[in-house]
Coordinates of C-alpha atoms in Angstrom, one line a residue:
M1 CA 161.8 109.3 107.2
L2 CA 165.3 109.4 108.4
V3 CA 166.4 106.2 106.5
P4 CA 168.8 106.3 103.6
K5 CA 167.5 105.2 100.1
S6 CA 170.2 102.7 100.0
I7 CA 168.6 100.6 102.6
T8 CA 165.1 100.9 101.1
T9 CA 166.3 100.1 97.4
L10 CA 168.5 97.2 98.3
K11 CA 165.4 95.3 99.7
S12 CA 164.3 94.5 96.0
Y13 CA 167.6 94.7 94.3
S14 CA 168.3 92.5 91.2
R15 CA 171.2 91.5 89.1
S16 CA 170.0 93.4 86.1
Q17 CA 169.6 96.5 88.2
F18 CA 173.2 96.0 89.4
T19 CA 174.4 95.9 85.8
S20 CA 172.6 99.2 85.0
D21 CA 173.9 100.8 88.0
L22 CA 177.5 99.5 87.4
I23 CA 177.5 100.9 83.9
A24 CA 175.9 104.4 84.9
G25 CA 178.4 104.6 87.9
V26 CA 181.5 104.1 85.7
I27 CA 180.3 106.6 83.1
V28 CA 179.6 109.2 85.8
G29 CA 182.9 108.4 87.5
V30 CA 184.6 109.3 84.1
V31 CA 182.6 112.4 83.7
A32 CA 183.3 113.6 87.3
L33 CA 187.3 113.1 86.7
P34 CA 187.9 116.3 84.8
L35 CA 185.2 118.2 86.8
A36 CA 186.6 117.4 90.2
I37 CA 190.1 118.4 89.2
A38 CA 188.9 121.6 87.5
F39 CA 186.8 122.8 90.3
A40 CA 189.6 122.2 92.8
I41 CA 192.1 124.2 90.9
A42 CA 189.5 127.1 90.2
S43 CA 188.9 127.2 94.1
G44 CA 192.7 127.8 94.6
L45 CA 193.4 124.2 95.9
T46 CA 195.5 121.6 94.4
P47 CA 193.9 118.9 92.1
D48 CA 194.0 116.0 94.2
R49 CA 191.7 117.7 96.7
G50 CA 188.9 117.6 94.2
L51 CA 189.4 113.8 93.6
Y52 CA 189.5 113.2 97.3
T53 CA 186.2 114.9 97.5
A54 CA 184.5 113.2 94.7
I55 CA 185.6 109.8 96.2
I56 CA 184.9 110.2 99.9
A57 CA 181.8 112.7 99.8
G58 CA 180.5 111.0 96.6
F59 CA 180.4 107.7 98.3
L60 CA 178.9 109.0 101.6
I61 CA 176.1 111.0 99.9
S62 CA 175.0 108.0 97.9
A63 CA 175.3 105.6 100.8
L64 CA 173.6 107.7 103.3
G65 CA 171.4 110.1 101.1
G66 CA 167.6 110.4 100.6
S67 CA 167.7 110.2 97.0
R68 CA 168.0 107.1 94.8
V69 CA 170.1 108.6 92.0
Q70 CA 171.9 111.6 93.5
I71 CA 175.5 112.0 92.7
G72 CA 177.5 114.1 95.1
G73 CA 180.9 115.9 94.8
P74 CA 182.5 119.2 94.4
T75 CA 180.5 121.7 92.2
G76 CA 180.9 125.1 90.5
A77 CA 178.7 126.7 93.2
F78 CA 181.4 126.4 95.8
V79 CA 184.4 127.9 93.7
V80 CA 183.6 131.4 94.7
I81 CA 183.1 130.8 98.4
V82 CA 186.1 128.2 98.7
Y83 CA 188.5 130.6 96.9
G84 CA 187.6 133.4 99.3
I85 CA 188.0 131.3 102.4
V86 CA 191.5 129.8 101.2
Q87 CA 192.7 133.5 100.5
Q88 CA 191.7 134.8 103.9
Y89 CA 192.1 131.9 106.3
G90 CA 194.1 129.3 104.3
V91 CA 193.4 125.7 103.8
D92 CA 193.0 125.0 107.5
G93 CA 190.2 127.6 107.7
L94 CA 188.5 125.9 104.8
V95 CA 188.6 122.6 106.6
V96 CA 187.2 124.0 109.8
A97 CA 184.4 125.9 107.9
T98 CA 183.4 122.7 105.9
I99 CA 183.2 120.7 109.0
M100 CA 181.2 123.2 110.8
A101 CA 178.9 123.5 107.7
G102 CA 178.6 119.6 107.9
V103 CA 177.4 119.9 111.5
I104 CA 175.0 122.6 110.5
L105 CA 173.5 120.4 107.7
V106 CA 173.1 117.3 110.1
I107 CA 171.3 119.5 112.5
L108 CA 169.0 120.9 109.8
G109 CA 168.2 117.3 108.7
I110 CA 167.7 116.0 112.4
A111 CA 165.5 119.1 112.9
K112 CA 163.4 118.2 109.8
L113 CA 164.0 121.4 108.2
G114 CA 164.5 120.0 104.7
A115 CA 161.4 121.3 103.2
A116 CA 162.0 124.7 104.6
I117 CA 165.0 125.1 102.3
K118 CA 162.7 125.0 99.2
F119 CA 161.1 128.4 100.3
I120 CA 164.3 130.4 99.1
P121 CA 162.9 132.7 96.5
H122 CA 163.6 131.6 92.8
P123 CA 165.0 135.2 91.9
V124 CA 167.6 134.6 94.7
V125 CA 168.6 131.1 93.4
V126 CA 168.8 132.5 89.9
G127 CA 170.6 135.5 90.9
F128 CA 173.5 133.9 92.8
T129 CA 173.8 131.0 90.5
S130 CA 174.2 133.2 87.4
G131 CA 176.6 135.4 89.4
I132 CA 178.7 132.4 90.2
A133 CA 178.8 131.3 86.5
V134 CA 180.1 134.6 85.6
I135 CA 182.8 134.5 88.4
I136 CA 183.9 131.0 87.5
L137 CA 184.1 132.2 83.8
S138 CA 186.3 135.0 84.7
S139 CA 188.5 132.9 86.8
Q140 CA 189.6 130.8 83.8
V141 CA 190.5 133.6 81.5
K142 CA 194.1 133.4 82.5
D143 CA 194.5 129.6 81.7
F144 CA 192.2 129.8 78.7
L145 CA 194.4 132.5 77.0
G146 CA 197.6 131.3 78.5
L147 CA 198.4 134.8 80.0
Q148 CA 201.8 135.2 81.6
M149 CA 200.9 136.8 84.9
G150 CA 201.3 136.2 88.7
D151 CA 198.4 135.6 91.0
V152 CA 195.1 136.9 89.9
P153 CA 193.1 139.4 92.1
A154 CA 190.2 137.9 93.8
Q155 CA 187.8 140.9 93.2
F156 CA 185.9 141.0 89.8
I157 CA 186.8 144.4 88.5
P158 CA 190.6 144.5 89.5
K159 CA 190.6 140.9 88.0
W160 CA 189.6 142.1 84.7
E161 CA 191.8 145.1 84.9
A162 CA 194.8 142.7 85.4
F163 CA 193.7 140.6 82.5
A164 CA 193.6 143.8 80.2
S165 CA 196.9 144.9 81.4
H166 CA 198.5 141.4 80.4
L167 CA 196.9 140.8 77.1
N168 CA 200.2 141.3 75.4
S169 CA 201.3 138.0 77.0
V170 CA 198.6 135.8 75.3
N171 CA 199.9 132.3 74.6
G172 CA 198.8 131.2 71.2
D173 CA 199.3 127.5 71.8
A174 CA 197.1 127.7 75.1
I175 CA 194.4 129.3 73.0
A176 CA 194.5 126.6 70.3
V177 CA 194.2 123.9 73.0
S178 CA 191.4 125.6 74.8
L179 CA 189.6 126.1 71.5
V180 CA 190.1 122.4 70.4
A181 CA 188.8 121.3 73.7
L182 CA 185.9 123.6 73.5
L183 CA 185.0 122.4 69.9
I184 CA 185.3 118.6 71.0
M185 CA 182.8 119.2 73.8
I186 CA 180.4 121.0 71.6
L187 CA 180.6 118.6 68.7
W188 CA 181.2 115.3 70.5
P189 CA 177.4 114.6 71.4
R190 CA 176.7 114.3 67.8
V191 CA 178.9 111.3 67.7
S192 CA 178.0 109.7 71.1
H193 CA 176.1 110.6 74.3
R194 CA 177.6 107.5 76.1
I195 CA 181.2 108.9 76.4
P196 CA 181.2 112.2 77.9
G197 CA 182.6 115.2 75.8
P198 CA 184.7 116.6 78.7
F199 CA 186.5 113.3 79.1
V200 CA 187.1 113.0 75.4
A201 CA 188.4 116.4 75.2
L202 CA 190.6 115.8 78.1
I203 CA 192.3 112.7 76.6
A204 CA 192.7 114.1 73.2
T205 CA 194.3 117.3 74.1
T206 CA 196.6 115.8 76.7
V207 CA 197.8 113.3 74.2
V208 CA 198.3 115.9 71.5
V209 CA 200.2 118.2 74.0
K210 CA 202.3 115.4 75.1
L211 CA 203.2 113.9 71.7
F212 CA 203.9 117.3 70.1
N213 CA 205.6 118.7 72.9
I214 CA 203.4 122.0 72.8
P215 CA 204.5 124.6 75.3
V216 CA 201.5 125.1 77.6
E217 CA 201.2 125.0 81.4
T218 CA 200.1 121.6 82.8
I219 CA 199.0 120.4 86.1
G220 CA 202.5 119.0 86.7
T221 CA 204.2 122.3 85.8
R222 CA 202.0 124.2 88.1
F223 CA 201.2 121.8 91.1
G224 CA 203.5 118.7 90.8
A225 CA 202.6 115.1 90.4
I226 CA 199.1 113.9 91.9
S227 CA 199.8 111.5 94.6
A228 CA 198.6 108.1 93.9
T229 CA 197.3 107.3 97.5
L230 CA 194.5 108.6 99.8
P231 CA 195.6 111.1 102.5
H232 CA 195.6 110.4 106.1
P233 CA 193.0 112.0 108.5
I234 CA 194.1 115.4 109.6
V235 CA 193.0 117.8 112.4
P236 CA 193.3 121.5 111.6
H237 CA 194.6 123.9 114.0
V238 CA 192.7 127.2 114.1
S239 CA 192.4 129.8 117.0
L240 CA 189.2 130.8 118.6
S241 CA 189.1 134.1 116.9
Q242 CA 189.5 132.2 113.5
L243 CA 186.7 129.8 114.4
T244 CA 184.3 132.7 115.2
A245 CA 185.1 134.4 112.0
L246 CA 184.4 131.2 110.1
V247 CA 180.8 130.9 111.2
G248 CA 179.6 133.1 108.4
P249 CA 181.4 131.2 105.6
A250 CA 180.2 127.8 107.3
F251 CA 176.6 128.8 107.1
T252 CA 177.1 130.0 103.5
I253 CA 178.6 126.5 102.7
A254 CA 175.7 124.7 104.5
L255 CA 173.0 126.8 102.8
L256 CA 174.6 126.3 99.2
A257 CA 175.1 122.6 99.9
A258 CA 171.4 122.4 101.1
V259 CA 169.9 124.2 98.3
E260 CA 171.9 122.8 95.5
S261 CA 171.5 119.0 96.7
L262 CA 167.8 119.4 97.3
L263 CA 167.4 121.1 93.9
S264 CA 169.3 118.3 92.3
A265 CA 167.2 115.9 94.2
V266 CA 163.9 117.5 92.9
V267 CA 165.2 117.4 89.3
A268 CA 166.2 113.7 89.8
D269 CA 162.7 112.9 91.1
G270 CA 161.1 114.5 87.9
M271 CA 163.3 112.3 85.8
I272 CA 162.7 108.9 87.6
G273 CA 159.2 109.6 88.9
G274 CA 160.5 109.1 92.5
R275 CA 160.4 111.1 95.6
H276 CA 163.4 111.9 97.7
R277 CA 163.7 112.2 101.4
S278 CA 164.8 115.8 102.0
N279 CA 165.8 115.5 105.7
M280 CA 167.8 112.4 105.1
E281 CA 169.5 114.0 102.2
L282 CA 170.6 116.9 104.4
I283 CA 172.0 114.5 107.0
A284 CA 174.1 112.7 104.3
Q285 CA 175.4 116.0 102.9
G286 CA 176.4 117.0 106.4
V287 CA 178.2 113.8 107.1
A288 CA 179.9 113.9 103.8
N289 CA 181.0 117.5 104.5
I290 CA 182.5 116.5 107.9
A291 CA 184.4 113.5 106.5
S292 CA 185.7 115.1 103.1
P293 CA 187.9 117.9 104.6
I294 CA 189.2 115.5 107.3
F295 CA 190.7 113.3 104.5
G296 CA 191.8 116.4 102.3
G297 CA 188.8 117.2 100.5
M298 CA 186.7 120.3 100.0
P299 CA 183.0 121.0 100.3
A300 CA 180.6 118.8 98.4
T301 CA 177.0 118.7 97.5
G302 CA 174.6 117.1 94.9
A303 CA 175.6 117.8 91.4
I304 CA 172.8 118.2 89.0
A305 CA 174.7 117.5 85.7
R306 CA 176.2 114.4 87.0
T307 CA 173.0 113.2 88.7
A308 CA 171.3 113.7 85.1
T309 CA 174.0 111.8 83.6
N310 CA 173.6 109.0 86.0
V311 CA 169.8 108.7 85.4
K312 CA 170.4 108.9 81.5
N313 CA 172.7 106.0 81.7
G314 CA 170.4 103.7 83.8
G315 CA 171.3 104.4 87.3
R316 CA 168.3 103.9 89.5
T317 CA 169.6 103.1 93.1
P318 CA 172.4 104.6 95.3
V319 CA 174.7 101.8 94.2
A320 CA 175.4 103.9 90.9
G321 CA 176.7 106.7 93.1
M322 CA 179.0 104.4 95.1
V323 CA 180.3 102.8 91.9
H324 CA 181.0 106.4 90.5
A325 CA 183.2 106.9 93.6
I326 CA 185.1 103.7 93.6
T327 CA 185.7 104.3 89.8
L328 CA 187.4 107.6 90.8
L329 CA 189.3 105.9 93.6
L330 CA 190.7 103.3 91.0
I331 CA 191.6 106.0 88.5
T332 CA 193.4 108.0 91.2
L333 CA 195.3 105.1 92.5
F334 CA 196.4 103.6 89.0
F335 CA 196.4 106.5 86.7
G336 CA 196.8 109.6 89.1
R337 CA 200.3 110.2 88.0
W338 CA 199.2 110.6 84.4
A339 CA 196.9 113.5 85.5
A340 CA 199.9 115.8 85.8
L341 CA 200.0 115.9 82.0
I342 CA 196.5 117.5 81.5
P343 CA 196.9 120.9 80.1
L344 CA 195.4 123.7 82.4
A345 CA 193.9 125.3 79.1
T346 CA 191.8 122.2 78.7
L347 CA 190.4 122.5 82.2
A348 CA 189.7 126.1 81.5
A349 CA 187.8 125.2 78.4
I350 CA 185.8 122.7 80.5
L351 CA 184.9 125.2 83.2
V352 CA 183.8 127.7 80.5
V353 CA 181.2 125.1 79.4
V354 CA 180.2 124.6 82.9
S355 CA 179.8 128.2 83.6
Y356 CA 177.9 128.6 80.4
H357 CA 175.3 125.8 81.5
M358 CA 175.4 127.0 85.1
S359 CA 174.4 130.6 84.0
E360 CA 170.8 129.6 83.2
W361 CA 170.7 132.6 81.0
R362 CA 167.3 131.6 79.8
S363 CA 166.0 131.6 83.3
F364 CA 167.8 134.9 83.8
R365 CA 166.2 136.5 80.8
G366 CA 162.7 135.0 81.8
E367 CA 163.0 136.7 85.4
L368 CA 163.5 140.1 83.7
T369 CA 160.0 139.9 82.7
A370 CA 158.8 139.2 86.2
P371 CA 157.1 141.8 88.5
R372 CA 159.7 144.7 89.3
S373 CA 160.1 143.5 92.8
D374 CA 161.3 140.1 91.7
V375 CA 163.6 141.7 89.1
A376 CA 165.0 144.0 91.8
V377 CA 165.8 140.9 93.9
L378 CA 167.4 139.0 90.9
L379 CA 169.7 141.9 89.9
T380 CA 170.6 142.7 93.4
T381 CA 171.7 139.3 94.2
F382 CA 173.5 138.8 91.0
A383 CA 175.3 142.2 91.2
L384 CA 176.3 141.5 94.8
T385 CA 177.5 137.9 93.9
V386 CA 179.8 139.3 91.2
L387 CA 181.1 142.5 92.7
V388 CA 181.0 141.9 96.5
D389 CA 180.6 138.6 98.0
L390 CA 178.4 135.6 97.8
T391 CA 177.5 135.4 101.5
V392 CA 176.3 139.1 101.5
A393 CA 174.4 138.5 98.1
I394 CA 172.5 135.6 99.7
E395 CA 171.9 137.6 102.9
V396 CA 170.8 140.7 101.2
G397 CA 169.0 138.8 98.7
M398 CA 166.9 136.9 101.1
V399 CA 166.1 140.0 103.3
L400 CA 165.3 142.1 100.3
A401 CA 162.9 139.2 99.1
A402 CA 161.3 138.9 102.5
F403 CA 160.6 142.7 102.7
L404 CA 159.1 142.7 99.2
F405 CA 157.1 139.8 100.1
M406 CA 155.9 141.6 103.2
K407 CA 154.8 144.7 101.1
R408 CA 153.0 142.5 98.5
M409 CA 151.2 140.7 101.3
A410 CA 150.2 144.1 103.0
E411 CA 148.9 145.3 99.7
V412 CA 146.6 142.3 99.4
T413 CA 145.2 142.9 102.9
N414 CA 142.3 145.5 102.7
V415 CA 140.7 147.5 105.6
S416 CA 137.5 149.3 104.6
I417 CA 135.0 151.3 106.6
V418 CA 131.8 149.4 105.5
T419 CA 129.3 151.8 107.0
R420 CA 130.7 154.7 105.2
E421 CA 130.6 152.9 101.9
L422 CA 126.8 152.3 102.6
A423 CA 126.2 156.0 103.6
D424 CA 127.8 157.1 100.2
G425 CA 125.6 154.6 98.3
R426 CA 128.4 152.3 97.7
D427 CA 128.7 148.6 99.0
G428 CA 132.0 146.8 98.8
D429 CA 130.1 143.5 99.5
E430 CA 128.9 141.2 96.8
E431 CA 125.2 141.7 96.0
D432 CA 124.4 138.1 96.6
D433 CA 126.4 137.7 99.6
P434 CA 124.0 136.6 102.4
N435 CA 126.4 138.1 105.1
S436 CA 126.7 141.4 103.6
V437 CA 126.4 144.4 105.7
R438 CA 123.9 145.9 103.3
R439 CA 121.4 143.3 104.6
R440 CA 121.9 144.6 108.1
A441 CA 120.3 147.5 109.9
I442 CA 123.3 149.5 111.3
P443 CA 122.2 151.6 114.3
P444 CA 123.3 155.4 114.2
G445 CA 126.7 155.7 116.2
V446 CA 128.2 152.3 115.1
E447 CA 130.8 152.1 112.7
V448 CA 131.8 148.7 111.1
F449 CA 135.4 148.1 109.8
E450 CA 136.3 145.0 107.8
I451 CA 139.7 143.5 107.4
S452 CA 140.3 141.3 104.4
G453 CA 143.5 139.2 104.2
P454 CA 146.1 138.3 106.9
F455 CA 146.5 140.7 109.7
F456 CA 150.1 140.9 110.2
F457 CA 152.6 143.6 110.7
G458 CA 152.6 144.5 106.9
A459 CA 149.0 145.5 107.2
A460 CA 149.1 147.4 110.6
E461 CA 149.9 150.6 109.2
Q462 CA 147.1 150.4 106.8
F463 CA 144.7 149.5 109.5
K464 CA 145.8 152.6 111.5
D465 CA 145.5 154.9 108.6
T466 CA 142.0 153.7 107.7
L467 CA 141.0 154.3 111.3
N468 CA 142.2 157.8 111.3
Q469 CA 139.8 158.6 108.5
V470 CA 136.9 158.6 111.1
A471 CA 136.8 162.2 112.3
K472 CA 134.0 161.7 115.0
K473 CA 134.6 158.8 117.5
P474 CA 131.6 156.3 117.1
K475 CA 129.7 155.1 120.2
V476 CA 130.4 151.5 119.1
L477 CA 133.2 150.3 116.8
I478 CA 132.9 146.7 115.3
I479 CA 135.9 145.2 113.6
R480 CA 134.9 142.5 111.4
M481 CA 137.4 139.6 110.6
R482 CA 135.6 137.1 108.5
D483 CA 138.3 137.2 105.8
V484 CA 141.3 137.2 108.2
P485 CA 142.9 133.6 108.4
A486 CA 145.7 134.6 110.6
I487 CA 147.1 137.4 113.0
D488 CA 150.7 138.0 114.3
S489 CA 151.9 139.8 117.3
T490 CA 151.9 143.1 115.6
G491 CA 148.3 142.7 114.6
L492 CA 147.4 141.9 118.2
H493 CA 149.4 144.9 119.4
V494 CA 147.6 147.1 117.1
L495 CA 144.2 145.8 118.4
H496 CA 145.4 146.2 122.0
E497 CA 146.2 149.8 121.3
L498 CA 142.9 150.3 119.8
A499 CA 141.1 148.8 122.8
R500 CA 142.9 151.3 125.1
S501 CA 142.2 154.2 122.8
C502 CA 138.3 153.2 122.7
K503 CA 138.3 153.0 126.5
R504 CA 139.7 156.6 126.7
D505 CA 137.1 157.8 124.0
G506 CA 134.2 156.0 125.6
T507 CA 133.8 153.9 122.6
L508 CA 132.7 150.1 123.0
L509 CA 135.1 147.9 120.8
L510 CA 133.5 144.7 119.4
V511 CA 135.3 142.0 117.2
S512 CA 133.2 139.7 115.1
D513 CA 133.6 136.8 112.8
V514 CA 136.8 135.7 114.3
H515 CA 138.4 132.4 112.9
A516 CA 140.3 129.9 114.9
Q517 CA 143.8 131.1 114.8
P518 CA 143.1 134.7 115.8
V519 CA 140.9 133.4 118.5
F520 CA 143.7 131.1 120.0
A521 CA 146.2 134.2 119.5
L522 CA 143.7 136.5 121.3
V523 CA 143.3 133.8 124.1
R524 CA 147.1 133.3 124.5
S525 CA 147.7 137.2 124.8
D526 CA 146.3 139.6 127.3
M527 CA 144.3 141.1 124.7
L528 CA 141.2 139.2 125.7
D529 CA 141.3 140.7 129.1
E530 CA 141.4 144.2 127.5
L531 CA 138.6 143.4 125.2
G532 CA 136.4 141.4 127.4
E533 CA 135.1 137.9 126.5
E534 CA 131.5 139.4 126.0
N535 CA 132.8 141.6 123.1
L536 CA 134.2 138.7 121.1
F537 CA 131.7 137.3 118.6
G538 CA 131.6 134.6 115.9
N539 CA 129.2 136.6 113.6
L540 CA 128.3 140.1 112.8
D541 CA 124.7 139.7 113.8
D542 CA 125.4 138.9 117.5
A543 CA 127.9 141.9 117.4
L544 CA 125.2 144.2 116.2
D545 CA 122.9 143.0 118.9
R546 CA 125.5 143.6 121.7
A547 CA 125.8 147.2 120.1
R548 CA 122.2 147.7 120.2
Q549 CA 122.2 146.5 123.9
Y550 CA 124.8 149.0 124.8
L551 CA 122.9 151.8 122.9
G552 CA 119.7 150.8 124.8
L553 CA 117.9 149.6 121.6
P554 CA 116.0 146.6 121.2
S555 CA 117.5 143.4 119.6
M556 CA 116.7 142.4 116.0
P557 CA 116.4 138.8 114.6
H558 CA 119.1 137.6 112.3
P559 CA 118.5 138.2 108.7
A560 CA 117.1 135.2 106.6
G561 CA 119.7 133.3 104.8
A562 CA 122.6 134.3 107.0
V563 CA 125.3 131.6 107.0
P564 CA 128.1 131.0 109.4
T565 CA 131.6 132.5 108.4
V566 CA 133.6 130.8 110.9
A567 CA 134.0 126.9 111.5
R568 CA 133.0 127.1 115.3
E569 CA 129.6 128.5 114.3
T570 CA 128.7 125.2 112.5
R571 CA 130.8 122.9 114.7
P572 CA 130.4 124.1 118.4
E573 CA 132.7 121.3 119.5
D574 CA 135.7 123.2 117.8
T575 CA 134.9 126.4 119.7
P576 CA 138.1 127.3 121.6
K577 CA 137.9 127.3 125.4
I578 CA 138.3 131.0 126.3
A579 CA 139.5 130.9 129.8

């Protein structure tokens, strides 16, 4: 349903629920404050852009989204891609890429492709999420240690080489502030879960640095004062060549936003026992990512940690998310100028904690015990995310996972020469199978091949290899497909080639036990003309009688106890019209 949850939930809204949503929204707004600023700075942007994103995108995602409790805003997943876009194309390039990503998300939602996003393999998600966590951690080393150095290299290895070469410029005061902030965030949950630890660390370290005039870098010394107003809409200016170059980053932003928002929505469903509307959620994410950059923001998506905080504090409708955005707006308007006093070392400590939780190291460690193909996908995606580029990592990870899936599916598809197994005294069929070839009399000169599993391009080569094992061409070749639920164009092409080869060799080709999907595929293709309608059967016994007729032998009655293997044998009305 393309109906926002805000409309659905407000039909039975109550005053007590508004009180719970109000409290939860204010708390989440406080939690989001340091994160919004920190993510913006880590992305190579000014801190106010993070606040604008949390306010504008956060409000729209809650108001239009398909989840009751989703909280939207800037997240750590975007830090890497945003930093790269800003370095290469500037802020205007980021604005255009984000708007393009928003349009893509809206199209995905309208096309009802929300469920398709869930098919991204888990090793790919864990690999790039863990990789992003490592990159975020490495990006905070400069501020955490207070290193006196210029711009930090974007690439991972040069970045750490630069850190190593500037270790002699470590600022002890900055390290002390970072460690104090870190300790507060670790120990504060023992005191209270109501007030978030990052906010307490932010206030405490900012007050201490200001009162004791500790010489550490702050937001004000690096970026100047934060404006206490919202920006006017802007229209970026980019060339056609830049627009074309930004298509790739735009798709990456859209994919990350879709994956993270739907993942967050699924987690939230488990916490509240609800069910989100994935397509409506994608549309909301798209609208938010169109509006956010126009008003000075950056890419946004659903934030799992903030969503969980919302649920734990009583938020149960989108009103809580809208209150969270309004809370941030009020903080920006009335206390924005005080944000300039926040030490960068504190924000670095906050992001260190974020990267730790984001790393999913337990899931990463668990994936290392998975099948080797999944481990290969995990490590490849992780390494490419850290060492090369997030876009490349996702593309290669998806392609590699797809190829390994094809290989795995090809391995479960078995092609066997049933008649040869009988001649050797072996029978691959179950002894109690009433449709076993063992219970049939196979005339001399007839070969029966059986395919078990989907007959798609992954199994085509295995089929050809098995056919090549027949040294002498049979007079009749029967392809039995009772365990083939589906066939693709490559499978059809292989059958087409086989039909032509059989005609050249004077062999009659028969196909039996064909299910509905393969029959429809044969009807739609020209394969049926090549094979002939009279050579397509719903069961093996009819195919054997056709073989006997071709060989000039008398027909035989069907074995007692034979049961239909395809649906149309039991329901004639389901038989596809072959014409």
